[in-house]
Amino acid sequence: MQKKTKDDVMETANKFGVNLVRFLYVDFCSMVRGKNSSLPRLKDRIDTGIGLVKGQLAMNSLDKPQSDTGLGAVGEVRMVPDLDTFTVLPFVGTTASMICDLIDLDKKPWALCPRSLLKKQIAEAASMGLSIQAAFETEFFLGSKDFDGRFVSVDNSVCFGTDGMNRANRYVSKLVDYLHRQRLQVEQYYPELGHGQHEVSISHQTALAACDQWVMLRETLRGLALEQDMLVTCAPKPFEDQPGNGCHLHLSVWDQFGERNLLWADEGRLSEFGLQFVAGIVEHLPALLAVTCPSFNSYRRLKPKHWSSAYKCWGYENREAAVRVPSVYWGHEMASSNIEVKCVDATMNPYIALACIIAAGLDGVRKKLKPPKPVTIDPADLSDEEREECGAVRLPETLQQALTELEADVYMMKTLGEELANAYIIVKSSEAEAYSLDQDFELSHHRMRY
Ligand code: GLU
Ligand code: MG
């Protein structure tokens, strides 16, 4: 695809009457943050970037900086935009945004830059002759505020019910319009099981674009809710008495030209290569959780019998398996062959999460790992011996446990790099502690922030 140039960006900005352009990055806690350049200063800023104090990456989702990371008031990097991510934001009119890499003053990617970490894994895959496609399915609750500012769900419809479609229509039809204006292709939309719970999926893209687009999807969900005076939350478990919000990740692995899906073998079964890739992901699942389900709230969602995955296992068409191999589509068998990682939620940094999942898969390929036996029923219904046969141990049950698993996984720690891993674990541990003190505060804070 042709890359956007500086002139393309300036032309579009002028055409749409844009006066501010957000330079955005996503921190370890999935907060989307940034600074704006005015339009007259944009051309220069694209080259120079905008300065950012390193201490920003030490912030947790309570906006409390963690000085143990060694990051604080001293030291700067540059937010350097990727022009291909330029988009006019329909929910704010005269503002556009670009997603940035965090570049050190020596002009090299900063060791703590999440987006650069993903680029590194994409390059690693490319060096093995592989390219990755990915897509996220984002679940969210939609509602309005009652007189006390409390959440009232937009519907109490049944799962996939048309009543839910009708009641959410004012929001959802505008959402689809706003997404398409930003060139995010909606794949499917439907009301989910929970009251006021809905799901939007965006068509698959190359790995980096899939993450960039997911960031813009969540920005749009929140921006539109504000515009319509509604409430939206993608938090993993915003309400104790309702299902959780997943953000399932689908991925496929292709040859370097994107022509042949290497997961595909005949009869809807994974290829030898696909089995190795899955084996790598399953092997690293306990550690991966620390980056795919990385909030205190995540662990309220990951319970047996909630279709969110609670065991370290995989299976064909099995919605209780952490890694599901979905059935393929008639006439598109090869192209639609993919794997779904279910233990992913919207509190992740998508770049870190996808980088680590790709790295895990590649580890399986390099080592020619064989996956354990696939699980053919709900793993919670297996006997202890049967679970053992499939290696289906319970996944970490708290954020702290997941962080401990991450620290113990030498390969994943190496994938993150020492500096990023160290800061990440400190920031996330601070959350594990802070949110353990008051359940109501934890729930309301995650509802609001995600
Ligand atoms: N809401 C479920 C979750 O927490 C997923 C339901 C589904 O399979 O789409 O992951
Ligand atoms: Mg769903």
Tab-separated table of C-alpha atoms and ligand atoms in Angstrom:
chain	number	residue	atom	x	y	z
A	1	MET	CA	0.000	0.000	0.000
A	2	GLN	CA	1.189	3.510	-0.844
A	3	LYS	CA	2.465	5.335	2.242
A	4	LYS	CA	0.911	8.697	3.111
A	5	THR	CA	3.200	11.686	2.605
A	6	LYS	CA	3.465	14.890	4.571
A	7	ASP	CA	1.699	16.695	1.709
A	8	ASP	CA	-1.188	14.178	1.784
A	9	VAL	CA	-1.633	14.820	5.493
A	10	MET	CA	-1.529	18.607	5.114
A	11	GLU	CA	-3.962	18.493	2.205
A	12	THR	CA	-6.510	16.379	4.103
A	13	ALA	CA	-6.111	18.495	7.234
A	14	ASN	CA	-6.792	21.671	5.249
A	15	LYS	CA	-9.696	20.118	3.358
A	16	PHE	CA	-11.466	19.162	6.594
A	17	GLY	CA	-10.731	22.444	8.383
A	18	VAL	CA	-8.589	20.698	10.995
A	19	ASN	CA	-6.906	23.078	13.433
A	20	LEU	CA	-5.409	20.642	15.936
A	21	VAL	CA	-3.665	17.306	15.401
A	22	ARG	CA	-3.274	14.893	18.312
A	23	PHE	CA	0.057	13.071	18.589
A	24	LEU	CA	-0.990	9.903	20.447
A	25	TYR	CA	0.679	7.007	22.216
A	26	VAL	CA	-0.738	4.181	24.320
A	27	ASP	CA	0.792	3.606	27.749
A	28	PHE	CA	1.246	0.313	29.620
A	29	CYS	CA	-2.249	0.618	31.118
A	30	SER	CA	-3.945	1.191	27.760
A	31	MET	CA	-4.514	4.872	28.443
A	32	VAL	CA	-4.412	6.771	25.156
A	33	ARG	CA	-2.485	9.948	25.798
A	34	GLY	CA	-0.806	12.649	23.748
A	35	LYS	CA	-0.341	16.285	22.881
A	36	ASN	CA	-1.732	18.420	20.046
A	37	SER	CA	0.112	20.348	17.380
A	38	SER	CA	-1.658	23.330	15.827
A	39	LEU	CA	-2.056	23.084	12.073
A	40	PRO	CA	0.466	25.807	11.126
A	41	ARG	CA	3.141	24.014	13.195
A	42	LEU	CA	2.280	20.528	11.939
A	43	LYS	CA	4.656	20.285	8.989
A	44	ASP	CA	7.671	20.869	11.238
A	45	ARG	CA	6.337	18.741	14.060
A	46	ILE	CA	6.009	15.737	11.797
A	47	ASP	CA	9.794	15.776	11.388
A	48	THR	CA	10.862	16.896	14.855
A	49	GLY	CA	8.202	15.021	16.826
A	50	ILE	CA	6.808	16.371	20.086
A	51	GLY	CA	8.713	15.987	23.347
A	52	LEU	CA	7.534	13.629	26.070
A	53	VAL	CA	9.015	13.173	29.524
A	54	LYS	CA	10.108	9.575	30.060
A	55	GLY	CA	8.268	9.468	33.391
A	56	GLN	CA	4.939	9.300	31.524
A	57	LEU	CA	5.537	5.602	30.850
A	58	ALA	CA	5.815	5.056	34.603
A	59	MET	CA	2.191	6.165	35.162
A	60	ASN	CA	-0.411	3.643	36.218
A	61	SER	CA	-4.111	3.965	35.395
A	62	LEU	CA	-4.594	6.025	38.571
A	63	ASP	CA	-2.159	8.533	37.051
A	64	LYS	CA	0.302	7.784	39.830
A	65	PRO	CA	3.913	7.766	38.584
A	66	GLN	CA	6.034	4.844	39.790
A	67	SER	CA	9.474	6.214	40.591
A	68	ASP	CA	10.939	2.720	41.256
A	69	THR	CA	11.054	2.343	37.490
A	70	GLY	CA	13.849	4.909	37.443
A	71	LEU	CA	11.666	7.031	35.170
A	72	GLY	CA	10.696	10.458	36.384
A	73	ALA	CA	11.082	14.143	35.718
A	74	VAL	CA	14.411	13.844	33.916
A	75	GLY	CA	14.879	12.470	30.404
A	76	GLU	CA	12.849	12.976	27.247
A	77	VAL	CA	11.844	11.149	24.110
A	78	ARG	CA	9.999	12.286	20.999
A	79	MET	CA	6.530	11.285	19.875
A	80	VAL	CA	7.054	10.773	16.155
A	81	PRO	CA	3.851	10.218	14.175
A	82	ASP	CA	3.135	7.477	11.662
A	83	LEU	CA	1.519	9.419	8.814
A	84	ASP	CA	-0.468	6.367	7.739
A	85	THR	CA	-2.488	6.658	10.939
A	86	PHE	CA	-3.626	10.214	10.195
A	87	THR	CA	-7.366	10.435	10.617
A	88	VAL	CA	-9.850	13.252	11.103
A	89	LEU	CA	-11.808	12.482	14.276
A	90	PRO	CA	-15.527	12.572	13.452
A	91	PHE	CA	-16.504	12.843	17.120
A	92	VAL	CA	-14.611	16.103	17.618
A	93	GLY	CA	-14.881	17.691	14.177
A	94	THR	CA	-11.910	19.977	13.679
A	95	THR	CA	-9.303	17.700	15.270
A	96	ALA	CA	-7.302	14.892	13.662
A	97	SER	CA	-4.948	12.368	15.218
A	98	MET	CA	-1.846	10.325	14.437
A	99	ILE	CA	-0.393	7.455	16.417
A	100	CYS	CA	3.256	7.860	17.339
A	101	ASP	CA	6.358	5.838	18.036
A	102	LEU	CA	8.400	6.916	21.029
A	103	ILE	CA	11.840	7.711	19.691
A	104	ASP	CA	14.917	8.331	21.819
A	105	LEU	CA	16.960	11.473	21.273
A	106	ASP	CA	19.555	9.376	19.405
A	107	LYS	CA	16.750	8.777	16.833
A	108	LYS	CA	16.445	5.063	17.681
A	109	PRO	CA	13.184	3.542	18.987
A	110	TRP	CA	13.018	3.935	22.782
A	111	ALA	CA	13.361	0.592	24.582
A	112	LEU	CA	10.021	1.276	26.318
A	113	CYS	CA	8.054	2.095	23.149
A	114	PRO	CA	5.205	-0.438	22.863
A	115	ARG	CA	4.589	0.224	19.170
A	116	SER	CA	8.271	-0.281	18.365
A	117	LEU	CA	8.187	-3.572	20.266
A	118	LEU	CA	5.458	-4.828	17.934
A	119	LYS	CA	7.403	-3.624	14.890
A	120	LYS	CA	10.357	-5.650	16.135
A	121	GLN	CA	8.287	-8.842	16.302
A	122	ILE	CA	6.793	-8.149	12.869
A	123	ALA	CA	10.361	-7.848	11.560
A	124	GLU	CA	11.300	-11.052	13.377
A	125	ALA	CA	8.418	-12.858	11.679
A	126	ALA	CA	9.449	-11.352	8.335
A	127	SER	CA	12.985	-12.673	8.819
A	128	MET	CA	11.398	-16.141	9.016
A	129	GLY	CA	9.461	-15.460	5.787
A	130	LEU	CA	6.183	-14.833	7.653
A	131	SER	CA	3.579	-12.081	7.814
A	132	ILE	CA	0.791	-11.744	10.378
A	133	GLN	CA	-2.837	-10.669	9.979
A	134	ALA	CA	-4.901	-9.803	13.027
A	135	ALA	CA	-8.345	-8.612	14.100
A	136	PHE	CA	-9.973	-7.740	17.428
A	137	GLU	CA	-13.567	-8.391	18.484
A	138	THR	CA	-14.424	-5.699	20.991
A	139	GLU	CA	-17.258	-6.158	23.474
A	140	PHE	CA	-18.653	-3.201	25.405
A	141	PHE	CA	-21.577	-2.125	27.583
A	142	LEU	CA	-23.685	0.796	26.445
A	143	GLY	CA	-26.039	2.799	28.633
A	144	SER	CA	-27.074	6.190	29.854
A	145	LYS	CA	-26.897	8.019	33.171
A	146	ASP	CA	-29.829	8.116	35.541
A	147	PHE	CA	-30.468	11.187	37.752
A	148	ASP	CA	-27.724	10.063	40.150
A	149	GLY	CA	-25.233	9.541	37.346
A	150	ARG	CA	-25.561	5.749	37.608
A	151	PHE	CA	-25.366	3.414	34.622
A	152	VAL	CA	-28.678	2.284	33.078
A	153	SER	CA	-28.137	-0.214	30.248
A	154	VAL	CA	-29.490	0.757	26.840
A	155	ASP	CA	-31.384	-2.551	26.549
A	156	ASN	CA	-32.159	-5.747	28.378
A	157	SER	CA	-32.362	-7.709	25.166
A	158	VAL	CA	-31.499	-11.375	24.693
A	159	CYS	CA	-28.182	-12.337	23.089
A	160	PHE	CA	-28.156	-11.346	19.367
A	161	GLY	CA	-31.698	-9.978	19.912
A	162	THR	CA	-33.190	-7.490	17.483
A	163	ASP	CA	-34.685	-5.540	20.392
A	164	GLY	CA	-31.097	-4.769	21.483
A	165	MET	CA	-30.243	-3.754	17.922
A	166	ASN	CA	-33.205	-1.364	17.822
A	167	ARG	CA	-32.553	0.168	21.226
A	168	ALA	CA	-28.847	0.719	20.551
A	169	ASN	CA	-29.402	1.833	16.971
A	170	ARG	CA	-29.018	5.590	17.471
A	171	TYR	CA	-25.515	4.990	18.840
A	172	VAL	CA	-24.470	2.023	16.720
A	173	SER	CA	-25.496	3.407	13.323
A	174	LYS	CA	-23.492	6.559	14.041
A	175	LEU	CA	-20.606	4.421	15.300
A	176	VAL	CA	-20.464	2.499	12.025
A	177	ASP	CA	-20.584	5.748	10.079
A	178	TYR	CA	-17.751	7.255	12.162
A	179	LEU	CA	-15.647	4.105	11.829
A	180	HIS	CA	-16.073	3.892	8.083
A	181	ARG	CA	-15.163	7.577	7.738
A	182	GLN	CA	-11.880	6.679	9.453
A	183	ARG	CA	-11.438	3.709	7.089
A	184	LEU	CA	-12.036	1.117	9.783
A	185	GLN	CA	-14.005	-1.623	8.068
A	186	VAL	CA	-16.696	-3.024	10.355
A	187	GLU	CA	-16.865	-6.785	9.936
A	188	GLN	CA	-19.836	-7.587	12.207
A	189	TYR	CA	-21.988	-6.012	14.881
A	190	TYR	CA	-24.451	-7.626	17.301
A	191	PRO	CA	-25.928	-7.353	20.788
A	192	GLU	CA	-24.101	-9.711	23.146
A	193	LEU	CA	-25.360	-11.730	26.099
A	194	GLY	CA	-25.264	-8.987	28.754
A	195	HIS	CA	-27.900	-6.286	29.148
A	196	GLY	CA	-26.596	-3.356	27.132
A	197	GLN	CA	-23.633	-5.436	25.959
A	198	HIS	CA	-22.715	-5.165	22.274
A	199	GLU	CA	-19.853	-6.277	20.063
A	200	VAL	CA	-18.140	-4.735	17.044
A	201	SER	CA	-15.410	-6.445	15.081
A	202	ILE	CA	-13.099	-4.742	12.596
A	203	SER	CA	-11.872	-6.625	9.513
A	204	HIS	CA	-8.448	-8.190	9.710
A	205	GLN	CA	-5.366	-6.165	8.820
A	206	THR	CA	-1.628	-6.453	9.048
A	207	ALA	CA	-0.576	-6.677	12.697
A	208	LEU	CA	0.408	-3.025	13.162
A	209	ALA	CA	-2.679	-1.639	11.399
A	210	ALA	CA	-4.938	-3.947	13.442
A	211	CYS	CA	-3.574	-2.431	16.669
A	212	ASP	CA	-3.715	1.145	15.357
A	213	GLN	CA	-7.293	0.594	14.259
A	214	TRP	CA	-8.267	-0.929	17.586
A	215	VAL	CA	-6.959	2.188	19.342
A	216	MET	CA	-9.109	4.338	17.068
A	217	LEU	CA	-12.118	2.086	17.577
A	218	ARG	CA	-11.924	2.565	21.331
A	219	GLU	CA	-11.361	6.299	20.909
A	220	THR	CA	-14.474	6.425	18.735
A	221	LEU	CA	-16.584	4.340	21.141
A	222	ARG	CA	-15.753	6.771	23.939
A	223	GLY	CA	-15.879	9.968	21.872
A	224	LEU	CA	-19.278	9.113	20.441
A	225	ALA	CA	-20.684	8.193	23.851
A	226	LEU	CA	-19.657	11.629	25.080
A	227	GLU	CA	-21.261	13.268	22.055
A	228	GLN	CA	-24.554	11.446	22.674
A	229	ASP	CA	-24.423	11.860	26.462
A	230	MET	CA	-24.238	8.087	26.910
A	231	LEU	CA	-21.918	5.827	28.861
A	232	VAL	CA	-19.753	3.146	27.298
A	233	THR	CA	-17.289	0.778	28.915
A	234	CYS	CA	-14.980	-1.917	27.565
A	235	ALA	CA	-13.722	-2.857	31.055
A	236	PRO	CA	-13.268	-6.645	31.346
A	237	LYS	CA	-15.864	-7.046	34.107
A	238	PRO	CA	-17.641	-3.753	34.676
A	239	PHE	CA	-20.643	-5.248	36.496
A	240	GLU	CA	-20.543	-8.166	38.919
A	241	ASP	CA	-23.908	-9.544	37.760
A	242	GLN	CA	-23.276	-9.330	34.001
A	243	PRO	CA	-20.965	-11.192	31.602
A	244	GLY	CA	-17.470	-9.857	30.989
A	245	ASN	CA	-16.209	-7.880	28.015
A	246	GLY	CA	-13.701	-9.806	25.967
A	247	CYS	CA	-11.530	-8.416	23.238
A	248	HIS	CA	-10.763	-11.671	21.448
A	249	LEU	CA	-7.816	-11.562	19.117
A	250	HIS	CA	-7.915	-13.439	15.821
A	251	LEU	CA	-4.726	-14.026	13.924
A	252	SER	CA	-3.417	-15.824	10.908
A	253	VAL	CA	0.106	-16.387	9.670
A	254	TRP	CA	0.910	-16.008	5.987
A	255	ASP	CA	3.935	-16.326	3.758
A	256	GLN	CA	5.904	-13.118	3.240
A	257	PHE	CA	3.832	-12.118	0.195
A	258	GLY	CA	0.527	-12.531	2.036
A	259	GLU	CA	-0.576	-15.090	-0.544
A	260	ARG	CA	-0.701	-18.354	1.385
A	261	ASN	CA	-2.215	-18.779	4.830
A	262	LEU	CA	0.203	-21.168	6.513
A	263	LEU	CA	-2.288	-22.209	9.210
A	264	TRP	CA	-4.471	-23.910	6.660
A	265	ALA	CA	-4.520	-27.612	5.990
A	266	ASP	CA	-7.297	-29.600	4.411
A	267	GLU	CA	-10.484	-30.561	6.227
A	268	GLY	CA	-10.498	-27.601	8.583
A	269	ARG	CA	-7.615	-28.874	10.667
A	270	LEU	CA	-4.475	-26.873	11.412
A	271	SER	CA	-1.354	-27.481	9.356
A	272	GLU	CA	1.814	-28.819	10.995
A	273	PHE	CA	3.058	-25.219	11.033
A	274	GLY	CA	-0.221	-24.038	12.579
A	275	LEU	CA	0.046	-26.646	15.325
A	276	GLN	CA	3.543	-25.427	16.169
A	277	PHE	CA	2.362	-21.807	16.276
A	278	VAL	CA	-0.542	-22.727	18.569
A	279	ALA	CA	1.788	-24.838	20.726
A	280	GLY	CA	4.019	-21.808	21.297
A	281	ILE	CA	1.074	-19.645	22.344
A	282	VAL	CA	-0.370	-22.311	24.661
A	283	GLU	CA	3.042	-22.931	26.226
A	284	HIS	CA	3.459	-19.247	27.119
A	285	LEU	CA	-0.188	-18.539	28.061
A	286	PRO	CA	0.329	-18.054	31.825
A	287	ALA	CA	2.955	-15.364	31.182
A	288	LEU	CA	1.060	-13.906	28.230
A	289	LEU	CA	-1.869	-13.185	30.511
A	290	ALA	CA	0.184	-10.440	32.173
A	291	VAL	CA	0.059	-8.519	28.887
A	292	THR	CA	-3.262	-9.669	27.383
A	293	CYS	CA	-5.370	-9.450	30.574
A	294	PRO	CA	-3.257	-6.964	32.478
A	295	SER	CA	-5.581	-5.282	34.946
A	296	PHE	CA	-6.916	-6.111	38.375
A	297	ASN	CA	-10.387	-6.144	36.811
A	298	SER	CA	-9.326	-8.683	34.127
A	299	TYR	CA	-9.380	-11.508	36.659
A	300	ARG	CA	-13.027	-10.992	37.553
A	301	ARG	CA	-13.761	-11.940	33.931
A	302	LEU	CA	-11.535	-15.002	33.507
A	303	LYS	CA	-13.694	-17.552	35.292
A	304	PRO	CA	-14.700	-21.070	34.221
A	305	LYS	CA	-17.983	-21.345	32.281
A	306	HIS	CA	-18.015	-17.709	31.133
A	307	TRP	CA	-16.735	-18.255	27.574
A	308	SER	CA	-13.787	-16.081	28.470
A	309	SER	CA	-11.287	-18.956	29.019
A	310	ALA	CA	-9.944	-20.016	32.383
A	311	TYR	CA	-7.667	-22.946	31.467
A	312	LYS	CA	-4.395	-23.275	29.595
A	313	CYS	CA	-5.685	-25.209	26.599
A	314	TRP	CA	-6.778	-25.058	22.990
A	315	GLY	CA	-9.487	-26.671	20.893
A	316	TYR	CA	-11.335	-26.693	17.587
A	317	GLU	CA	-14.525	-24.587	17.721
A	318	ASN	CA	-14.305	-24.606	21.513
A	319	ARG	CA	-15.406	-21.298	23.040
A	320	GLU	CA	-14.181	-22.272	26.493
A	321	ALA	CA	-10.624	-22.892	25.270
A	322	ALA	CA	-8.103	-20.069	25.705
A	323	VAL	CA	-7.056	-20.666	22.088
A	324	ARG	CA	-9.914	-21.547	19.749
A	325	VAL	CA	-9.516	-22.693	16.170
A	326	PRO	CA	-12.721	-21.449	14.538
A	327	SER	CA	-14.430	-23.275	11.669
A	328	VAL	CA	-13.552	-21.950	8.225
A	329	TYR	CA	-15.937	-20.327	5.715
A	330	TRP	CA	-17.295	-22.032	2.569
A	331	GLY	CA	-15.429	-20.865	-0.481
A	332	HIS	CA	-12.837	-19.056	1.688
A	333	GLU	CA	-11.355	-22.069	3.488
A	334	MET	CA	-7.717	-21.104	3.192
A	335	ALA	CA	-8.206	-17.351	3.700
A	336	SER	CA	-10.491	-17.688	6.717
A	337	SER	CA	-8.334	-20.184	8.600
A	338	ASN	CA	-7.283	-18.474	11.845
A	339	ILE	CA	-6.777	-18.854	15.560
A	340	GLU	CA	-8.545	-16.906	18.267
A	341	VAL	CA	-6.978	-16.004	21.595
A	342	LYS	CA	-9.863	-15.481	24.008
A	343	CYS	CA	-7.947	-14.396	27.083
A	344	VAL	CA	-7.506	-10.839	25.817
A	345	ASP	CA	-9.300	-7.737	27.073
A	346	ALA	CA	-9.442	-4.004	26.470
A	347	THR	CA	-7.141	-3.116	29.354
A	348	MET	CA	-4.189	-4.395	27.295
A	349	ASN	CA	-1.719	-2.288	25.432
A	350	PRO	CA	-2.505	-3.848	22.014
A	351	TYR	CA	1.044	-3.430	20.697
A	352	ILE	CA	2.607	-5.219	23.655
A	353	ALA	CA	-0.086	-7.906	23.698
A	354	LEU	CA	0.193	-8.715	19.998
A	355	ALA	CA	4.005	-8.516	20.023
A	356	CYS	CA	4.120	-11.112	22.799
A	357	ILE	CA	1.544	-13.401	21.176
A	358	ILE	CA	3.461	-13.334	17.892
A	359	ALA	CA	6.715	-14.001	19.764
A	360	ALA	CA	5.116	-16.963	21.560
A	361	GLY	CA	3.868	-18.429	18.274
A	362	LEU	CA	7.264	-17.976	16.630
A	363	ASP	CA	8.895	-19.719	19.585
A	364	GLY	CA	6.670	-22.714	18.901
A	365	VAL	CA	7.649	-22.688	15.229
A	366	ARG	CA	11.370	-22.382	15.898
A	367	LYS	CA	11.307	-25.198	18.430
A	368	LYS	CA	8.848	-27.257	16.350
A	369	LEU	CA	6.707	-27.665	19.464
A	370	LYS	CA	3.767	-30.039	19.500
A	371	PRO	CA	0.664	-28.731	21.248
A	372	PRO	CA	-1.034	-30.771	23.974
A	373	LYS	CA	-4.175	-32.707	23.051
A	374	PRO	CA	-6.958	-30.356	21.922
A	375	VAL	CA	-9.840	-30.000	24.364
A	376	THR	CA	-13.123	-31.118	22.815
A	377	ILE	CA	-15.536	-30.079	25.587
A	378	ASP	CA	-15.665	-27.352	28.220
A	379	PRO	CA	-12.403	-27.929	30.155
A	380	ALA	CA	-14.279	-27.251	33.416
A	381	ASP	CA	-16.291	-30.426	32.734
A	382	LEU	CA	-13.223	-32.663	32.356
A	383	SER	CA	-12.061	-34.837	35.218
A	384	ASP	CA	-8.748	-33.904	36.863
A	385	GLU	CA	-6.979	-36.726	34.983
A	386	GLU	CA	-8.486	-35.653	31.662
A	387	ARG	CA	-7.438	-32.069	32.277
A	388	GLU	CA	-3.930	-33.241	33.075
A	389	GLU	CA	-3.812	-35.196	29.809
A	390	CYS	CA	-4.454	-31.932	27.916
A	391	GLY	CA	-2.173	-29.875	30.169
A	392	ALA	CA	-5.254	-27.798	30.983
A	393	VAL	CA	-4.140	-26.168	34.220
A	394	ARG	CA	-6.017	-23.178	35.591
A	395	LEU	CA	-4.631	-19.889	34.237
A	396	PRO	CA	-3.452	-17.263	36.749
A	397	GLU	CA	-6.330	-16.036	38.903
A	398	THR	CA	-4.978	-12.618	39.811
A	399	LEU	CA	-2.916	-9.925	38.134
A	400	GLN	CA	-0.128	-10.504	40.631
A	401	GLN	CA	-0.005	-14.226	39.754
A	402	ALA	CA	0.172	-13.403	36.063
A	403	LEU	CA	3.037	-10.970	36.683
A	404	THR	CA	4.882	-13.667	38.621
A	405	GLU	CA	4.407	-16.048	35.671
A	406	LEU	CA	5.747	-13.382	33.343
A	407	GLU	CA	8.842	-12.856	35.467
A	408	ALA	CA	9.460	-16.603	35.441
A	409	ASP	CA	9.175	-16.878	31.644
A	410	VAL	CA	12.681	-16.125	30.416
A	411	TYR	CA	11.677	-16.044	26.740
A	412	MET	CA	8.798	-13.571	27.266
A	413	MET	CA	10.991	-11.363	29.467
A	414	LYS	CA	13.601	-11.332	26.728
A	415	THR	CA	10.925	-10.493	24.180
A	416	LEU	CA	9.906	-7.441	26.215
A	417	GLY	CA	13.492	-6.414	26.845
A	418	GLU	CA	14.881	-5.722	30.296
A	419	GLU	CA	13.966	-2.041	30.514
A	420	LEU	CA	10.402	-2.408	29.312
A	421	ALA	CA	9.774	-5.552	31.364
A	422	ASN	CA	11.110	-3.931	34.519
A	423	ALA	CA	9.005	-0.767	34.181
A	424	TYR	CA	5.930	-2.717	33.072
A	425	ILE	CA	6.015	-5.076	36.043
A	426	ILE	CA	6.486	-2.218	38.512
A	427	VAL	CA	3.607	-0.194	37.031
A	428	LYS	CA	1.280	-3.174	36.895
A	429	SER	CA	2.206	-4.377	40.401
A	430	SER	CA	1.317	-0.931	41.712
A	431	GLU	CA	-2.155	-1.398	40.231
A	432	ALA	CA	-2.513	-4.884	41.665
A	433	GLU	CA	-1.923	-3.364	45.080
A	434	ALA	CA	-3.934	-0.158	44.717
A	435	TYR	CA	-7.097	-1.803	43.401
A	436	SER	CA	-7.111	-4.604	45.959
A	437	LEU	CA	-8.192	-2.234	48.729
A	438	ASP	CA	-11.748	-1.299	47.766
A	439	GLN	CA	-13.941	-3.356	45.426
A	440	ASP	CA	-16.493	-0.601	44.642
A	441	PHE	CA	-13.723	1.826	43.793
A	442	GLU	CA	-11.973	-0.784	41.632
A	443	LEU	CA	-15.130	-1.554	39.649
A	444	SER	CA	-16.178	2.061	39.141
A	445	HIS	CA	-12.654	3.145	38.231
A	446	HIS	CA	-12.251	0.444	35.566
A	447	ARG	CA	-15.763	1.168	34.233
A	448	MET	CA	-14.824	4.797	33.820
A	449	ARG	CA	-11.288	4.431	32.450
A	450	TYR	CA	-11.934	1.647	29.929
B	1	GLU	N1	-18.203	-12.178	26.783
B	1	GLU	C1	-17.336	-13.301	26.653
B	1	GLU	C2	-15.932	-12.938	27.155
B	1	GLU	O1	-15.835	-12.396	28.179
B	1	GLU	C3	-17.261	-13.800	25.231
B	1	GLU	C4	-18.540	-14.297	24.615
B	1	GLU	C5	-18.262	-14.725	23.178
B	1	GLU	O2	-17.858	-15.868	22.961
B	1	GLU	O3	-18.319	-13.854	22.310
B	1	GLU	O4	-14.947	-13.210	26.550
B	2	MG	MG	-18.558	-11.964	21.699
